[in-house]
mmCIF file of C-alpha atoms in Angstrom:
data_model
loop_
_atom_site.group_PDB
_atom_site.id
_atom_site.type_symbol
_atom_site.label_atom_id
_atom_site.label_comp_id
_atom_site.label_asym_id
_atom_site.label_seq_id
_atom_site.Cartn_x
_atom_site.Cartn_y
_atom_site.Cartn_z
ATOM 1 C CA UNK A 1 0.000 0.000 0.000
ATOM 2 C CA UNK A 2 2.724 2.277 1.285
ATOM 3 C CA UNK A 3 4.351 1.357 -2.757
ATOM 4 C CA UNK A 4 1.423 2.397 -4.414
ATOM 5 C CA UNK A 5 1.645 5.778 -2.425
ATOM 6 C CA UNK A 6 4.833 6.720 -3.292
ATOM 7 C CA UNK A 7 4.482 5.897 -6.758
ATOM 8 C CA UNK A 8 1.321 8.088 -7.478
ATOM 9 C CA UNK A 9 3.405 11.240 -5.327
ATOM 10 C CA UNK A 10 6.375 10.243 -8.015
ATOM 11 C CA UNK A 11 3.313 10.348 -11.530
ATOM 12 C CA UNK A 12 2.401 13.714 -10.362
ATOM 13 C CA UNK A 13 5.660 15.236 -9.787
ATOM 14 C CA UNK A 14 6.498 14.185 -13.057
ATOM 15 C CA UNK A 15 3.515 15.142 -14.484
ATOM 16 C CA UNK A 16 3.569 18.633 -12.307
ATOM 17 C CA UNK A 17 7.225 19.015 -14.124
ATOM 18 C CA UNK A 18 6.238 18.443 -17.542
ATOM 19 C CA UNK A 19 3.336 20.688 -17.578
ATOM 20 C CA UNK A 20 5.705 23.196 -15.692
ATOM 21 C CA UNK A 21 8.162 22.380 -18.671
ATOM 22 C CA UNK A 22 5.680 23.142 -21.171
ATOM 23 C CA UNK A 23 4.349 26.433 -19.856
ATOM 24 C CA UNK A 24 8.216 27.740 -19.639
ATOM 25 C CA UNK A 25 8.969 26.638 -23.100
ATOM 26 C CA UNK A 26 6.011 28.159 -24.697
ATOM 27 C CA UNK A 27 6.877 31.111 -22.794
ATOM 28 C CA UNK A 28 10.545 31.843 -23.721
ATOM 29 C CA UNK A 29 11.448 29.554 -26.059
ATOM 30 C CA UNK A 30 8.758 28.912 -28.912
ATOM 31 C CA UNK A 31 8.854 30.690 -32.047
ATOM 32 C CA UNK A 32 5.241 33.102 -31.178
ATOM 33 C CA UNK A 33 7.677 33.965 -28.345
ATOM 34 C CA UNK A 34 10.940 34.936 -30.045
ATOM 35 C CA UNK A 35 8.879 37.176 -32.289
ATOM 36 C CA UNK A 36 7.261 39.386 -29.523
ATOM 37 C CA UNK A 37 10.817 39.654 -28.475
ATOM 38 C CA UNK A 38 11.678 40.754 -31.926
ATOM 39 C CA UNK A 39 8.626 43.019 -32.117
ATOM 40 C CA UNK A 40 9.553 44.401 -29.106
ATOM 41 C CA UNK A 41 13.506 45.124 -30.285
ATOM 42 C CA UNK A 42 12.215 46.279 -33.618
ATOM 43 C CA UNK A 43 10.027 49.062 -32.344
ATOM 44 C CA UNK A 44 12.661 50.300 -29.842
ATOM 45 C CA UNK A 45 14.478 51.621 -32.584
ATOM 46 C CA UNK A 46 12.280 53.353 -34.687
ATOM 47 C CA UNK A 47 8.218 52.354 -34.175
ATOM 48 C CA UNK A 48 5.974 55.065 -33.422
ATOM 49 C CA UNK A 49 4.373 58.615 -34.576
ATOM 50 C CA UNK A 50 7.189 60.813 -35.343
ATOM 51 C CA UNK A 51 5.975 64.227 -36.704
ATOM 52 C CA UNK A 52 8.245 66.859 -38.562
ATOM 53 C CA UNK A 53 6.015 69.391 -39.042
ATOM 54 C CA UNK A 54 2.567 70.258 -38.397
ATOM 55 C CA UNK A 55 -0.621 71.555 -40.818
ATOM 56 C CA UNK A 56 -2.839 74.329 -39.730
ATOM 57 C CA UNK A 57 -5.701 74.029 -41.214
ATOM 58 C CA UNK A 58 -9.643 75.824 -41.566
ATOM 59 C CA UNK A 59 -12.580 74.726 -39.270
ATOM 60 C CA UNK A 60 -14.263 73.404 -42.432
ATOM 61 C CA UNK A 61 -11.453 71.076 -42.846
ATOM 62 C CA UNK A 62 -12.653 68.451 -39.470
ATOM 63 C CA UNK A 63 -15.671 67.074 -38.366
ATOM 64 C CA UNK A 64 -17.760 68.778 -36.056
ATOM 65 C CA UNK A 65 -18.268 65.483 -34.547
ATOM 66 C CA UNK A 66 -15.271 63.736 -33.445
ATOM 67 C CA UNK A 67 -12.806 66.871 -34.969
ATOM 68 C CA UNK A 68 -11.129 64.402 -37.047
ATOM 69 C CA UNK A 69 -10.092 66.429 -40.873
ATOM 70 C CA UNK A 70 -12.834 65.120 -43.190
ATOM 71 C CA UNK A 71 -10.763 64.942 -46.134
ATOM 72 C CA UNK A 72 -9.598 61.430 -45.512
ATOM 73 C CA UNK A 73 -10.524 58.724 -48.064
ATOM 74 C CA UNK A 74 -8.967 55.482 -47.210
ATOM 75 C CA UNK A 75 -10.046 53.496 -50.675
ATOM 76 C CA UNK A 76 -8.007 55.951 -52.604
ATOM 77 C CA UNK A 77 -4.608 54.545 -51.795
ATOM 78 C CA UNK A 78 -1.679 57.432 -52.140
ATOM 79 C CA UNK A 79 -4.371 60.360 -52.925
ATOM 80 C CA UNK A 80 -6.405 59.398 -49.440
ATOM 81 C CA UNK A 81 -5.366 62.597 -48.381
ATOM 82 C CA UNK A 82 -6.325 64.767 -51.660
ATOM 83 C CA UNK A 83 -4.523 66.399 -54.119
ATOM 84 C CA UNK A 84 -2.514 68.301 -51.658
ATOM 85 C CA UNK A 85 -0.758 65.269 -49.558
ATOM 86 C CA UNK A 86 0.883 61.349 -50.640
ATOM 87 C CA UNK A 87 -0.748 59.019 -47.962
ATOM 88 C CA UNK A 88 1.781 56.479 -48.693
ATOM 89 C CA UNK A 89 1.327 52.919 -46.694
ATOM 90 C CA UNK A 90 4.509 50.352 -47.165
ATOM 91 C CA UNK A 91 3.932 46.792 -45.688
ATOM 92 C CA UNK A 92 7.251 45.053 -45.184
ATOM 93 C CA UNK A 93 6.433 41.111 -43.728
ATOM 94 C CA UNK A 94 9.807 40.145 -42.213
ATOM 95 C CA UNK A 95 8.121 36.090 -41.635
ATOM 96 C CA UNK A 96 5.412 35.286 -43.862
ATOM 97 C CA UNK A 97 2.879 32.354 -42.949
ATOM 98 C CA UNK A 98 3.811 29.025 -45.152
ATOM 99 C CA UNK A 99 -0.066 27.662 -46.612
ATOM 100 C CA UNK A 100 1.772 24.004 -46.958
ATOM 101 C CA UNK A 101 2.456 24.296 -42.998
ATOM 102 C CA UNK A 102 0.117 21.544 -41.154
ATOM 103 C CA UNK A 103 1.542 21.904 -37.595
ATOM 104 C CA UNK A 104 0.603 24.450 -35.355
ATOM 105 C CA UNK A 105 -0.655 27.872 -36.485
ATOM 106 C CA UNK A 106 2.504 29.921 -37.784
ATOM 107 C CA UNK A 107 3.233 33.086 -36.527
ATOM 108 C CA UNK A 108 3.941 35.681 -39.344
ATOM 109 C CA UNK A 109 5.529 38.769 -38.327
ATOM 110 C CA UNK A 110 5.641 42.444 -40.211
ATOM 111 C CA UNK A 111 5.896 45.987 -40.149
ATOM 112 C CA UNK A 112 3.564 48.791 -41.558
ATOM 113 C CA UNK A 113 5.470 52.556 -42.536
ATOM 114 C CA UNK A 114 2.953 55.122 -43.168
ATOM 115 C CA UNK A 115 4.031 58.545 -43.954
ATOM 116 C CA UNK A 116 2.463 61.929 -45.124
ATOM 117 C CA UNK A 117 4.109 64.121 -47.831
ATOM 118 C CA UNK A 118 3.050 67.346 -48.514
ATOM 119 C CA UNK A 119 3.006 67.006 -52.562
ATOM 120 C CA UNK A 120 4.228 70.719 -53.562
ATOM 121 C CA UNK A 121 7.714 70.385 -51.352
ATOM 122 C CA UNK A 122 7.826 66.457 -50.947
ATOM 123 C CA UNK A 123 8.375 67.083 -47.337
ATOM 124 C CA UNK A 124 7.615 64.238 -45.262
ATOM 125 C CA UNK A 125 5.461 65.730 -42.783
ATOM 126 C CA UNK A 126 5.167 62.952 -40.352
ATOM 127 C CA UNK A 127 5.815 59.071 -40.515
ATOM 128 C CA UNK A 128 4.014 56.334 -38.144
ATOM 129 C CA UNK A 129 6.086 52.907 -37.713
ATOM 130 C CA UNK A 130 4.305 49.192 -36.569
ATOM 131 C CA UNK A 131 5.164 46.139 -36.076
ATOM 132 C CA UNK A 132 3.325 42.981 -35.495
ATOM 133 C CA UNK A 133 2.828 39.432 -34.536
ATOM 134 C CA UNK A 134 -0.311 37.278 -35.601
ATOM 135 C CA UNK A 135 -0.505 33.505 -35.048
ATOM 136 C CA UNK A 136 1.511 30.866 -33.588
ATOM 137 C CA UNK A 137 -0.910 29.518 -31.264
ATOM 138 C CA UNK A 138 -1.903 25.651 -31.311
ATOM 139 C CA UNK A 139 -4.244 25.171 -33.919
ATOM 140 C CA UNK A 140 -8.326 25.626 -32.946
ATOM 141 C CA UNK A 141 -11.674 27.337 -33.897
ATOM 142 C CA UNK A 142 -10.194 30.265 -32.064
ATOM 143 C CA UNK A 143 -8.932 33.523 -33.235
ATOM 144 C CA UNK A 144 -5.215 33.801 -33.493
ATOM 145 C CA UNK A 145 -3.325 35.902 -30.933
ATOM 146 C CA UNK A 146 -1.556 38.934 -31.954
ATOM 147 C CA UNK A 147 0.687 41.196 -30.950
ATOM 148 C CA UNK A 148 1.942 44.863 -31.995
ATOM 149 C CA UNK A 149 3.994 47.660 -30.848
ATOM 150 C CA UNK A 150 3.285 50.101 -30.604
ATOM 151 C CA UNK A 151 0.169 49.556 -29.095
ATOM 152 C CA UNK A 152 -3.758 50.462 -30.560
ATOM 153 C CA UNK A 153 -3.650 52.960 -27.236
ATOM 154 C CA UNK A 154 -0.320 53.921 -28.172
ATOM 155 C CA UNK A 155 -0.486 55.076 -31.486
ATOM 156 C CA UNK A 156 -2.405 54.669 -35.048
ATOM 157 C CA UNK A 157 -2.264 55.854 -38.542
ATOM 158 C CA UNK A 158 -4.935 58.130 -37.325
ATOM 159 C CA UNK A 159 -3.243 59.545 -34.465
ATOM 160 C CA UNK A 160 -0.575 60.430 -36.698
ATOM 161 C CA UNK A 161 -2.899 62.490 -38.793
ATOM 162 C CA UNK A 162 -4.362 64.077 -35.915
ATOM 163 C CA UNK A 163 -0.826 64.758 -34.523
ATOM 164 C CA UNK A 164 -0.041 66.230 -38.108
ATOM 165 C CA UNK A 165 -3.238 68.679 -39.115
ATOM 166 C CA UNK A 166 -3.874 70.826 -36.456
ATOM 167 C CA UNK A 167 -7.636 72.550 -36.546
ATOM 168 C CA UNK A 168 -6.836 76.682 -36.238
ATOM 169 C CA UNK A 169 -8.444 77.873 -33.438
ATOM 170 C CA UNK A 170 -10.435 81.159 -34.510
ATOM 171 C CA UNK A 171 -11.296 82.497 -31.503
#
C-alpha cells in the first residue's frame, strides 16, 4: 500500500514538471515567443508617430463630430489625403505564414510605414512605424493571438494624422 503511495506522489511530480516544462517553453522559447521579443527590439528603434512638421488648417477642414479632418478617403490609396498630400502605406512582412504548414498555427511577423508628404515640397510631414505578430498559437476554432507595438492605445495611422493637421483655433 505504502508502494502504491509513493508511486502516485512520483506520476504527479512528473507530471507537475512536464506541464511546468511546457508552460516555460512556450513562454521563452517557442517561435510566437521569439517574435514578440523581436517586435519588441524592432520598435525600440524606430516604431511610433514621429511628426516633422505640423498643418494648420480651416474649421471646415474636421468634423464637427469627433474633430477628425474630413478629407480622408482610405479606398483611394496614395491620394487618401487629396490632391494636396501622398498618404503612402509600405507593408514590409519580415516572416510570412507558409499555406503548406500543417503543424501548429505559424506566426507571421511584419511591419507597416505610413508617412504623409506634402506634394508641392515632398516634405515628409510625419511618418508612423508598426510592427506585429499574428498567429503561432496551437491550432483551434479560435482567433489567433496577436501582438503589436506600438500599441492600438499607443499610437495609429490616425493619431498620426491628428498629430499632423492641427484645426486653427479662430477664436
Amino acid at each position: 500500500r505504502n508502494d502504491h503511495r509513493m508511486e502516485a506522489r512520483r506520476m504527479k511530480k512528473i507530471i507537475l514538471l512536464l506541464v511546468v516544462s511546457s508552460i516555460v517553453y512556450v513562454t521563452f522559447f517557442s517561435e510566437k515567443a521569439r517574435l514578440d521579443r523581436e517586435v519588441e527590439r524592432l520598435c525600440a528603434i524606430d516604431g511610433g508617430v514621429k511628426v516633422y512638421e505640423t498643418v494648420t488648417l480651416p474649421p471646415d477642414k474636421f468634423d464637427k463630430k469627433y474633430g477628425q479632418i474630413n478629407f480622408y478617403r482610405p479606398t483611394q490609396g496614395e491620394n487618401a489625403l487629396g490632391p494636396e498630400y501622398i498618404f503612402k502605406w509600405d507593408i514590409h512582412d519580415y516572416k510570412k505564414s507558409d499555406p503548406a504548414d500543417k503543424g501548429p498555427q505559424e506566426s507571421v511577423m511584419g511591419r507597416d510605414h505610413f508617412k504623409i508628404i506634402r506634394k508641392a515640397d515632398m516634405k515628409l510631414l510625419g511618418e508612423f512605424i508598426l510592427y506585429s505578430r499574428v498567429g503561432g498559437d496551437l491550432p483551434g476554432p479560435w482567433v489567433p493571438s496577436s501582438y503589436r507595438c506600438p500599441s492600438v492605445m499607443e499610437a495609429s495611422s490616425g493619431m498620426l494624422m491628428r498629430k499632423i493637421f492641427i484645426k486653427l483655433n479662430l477664436y
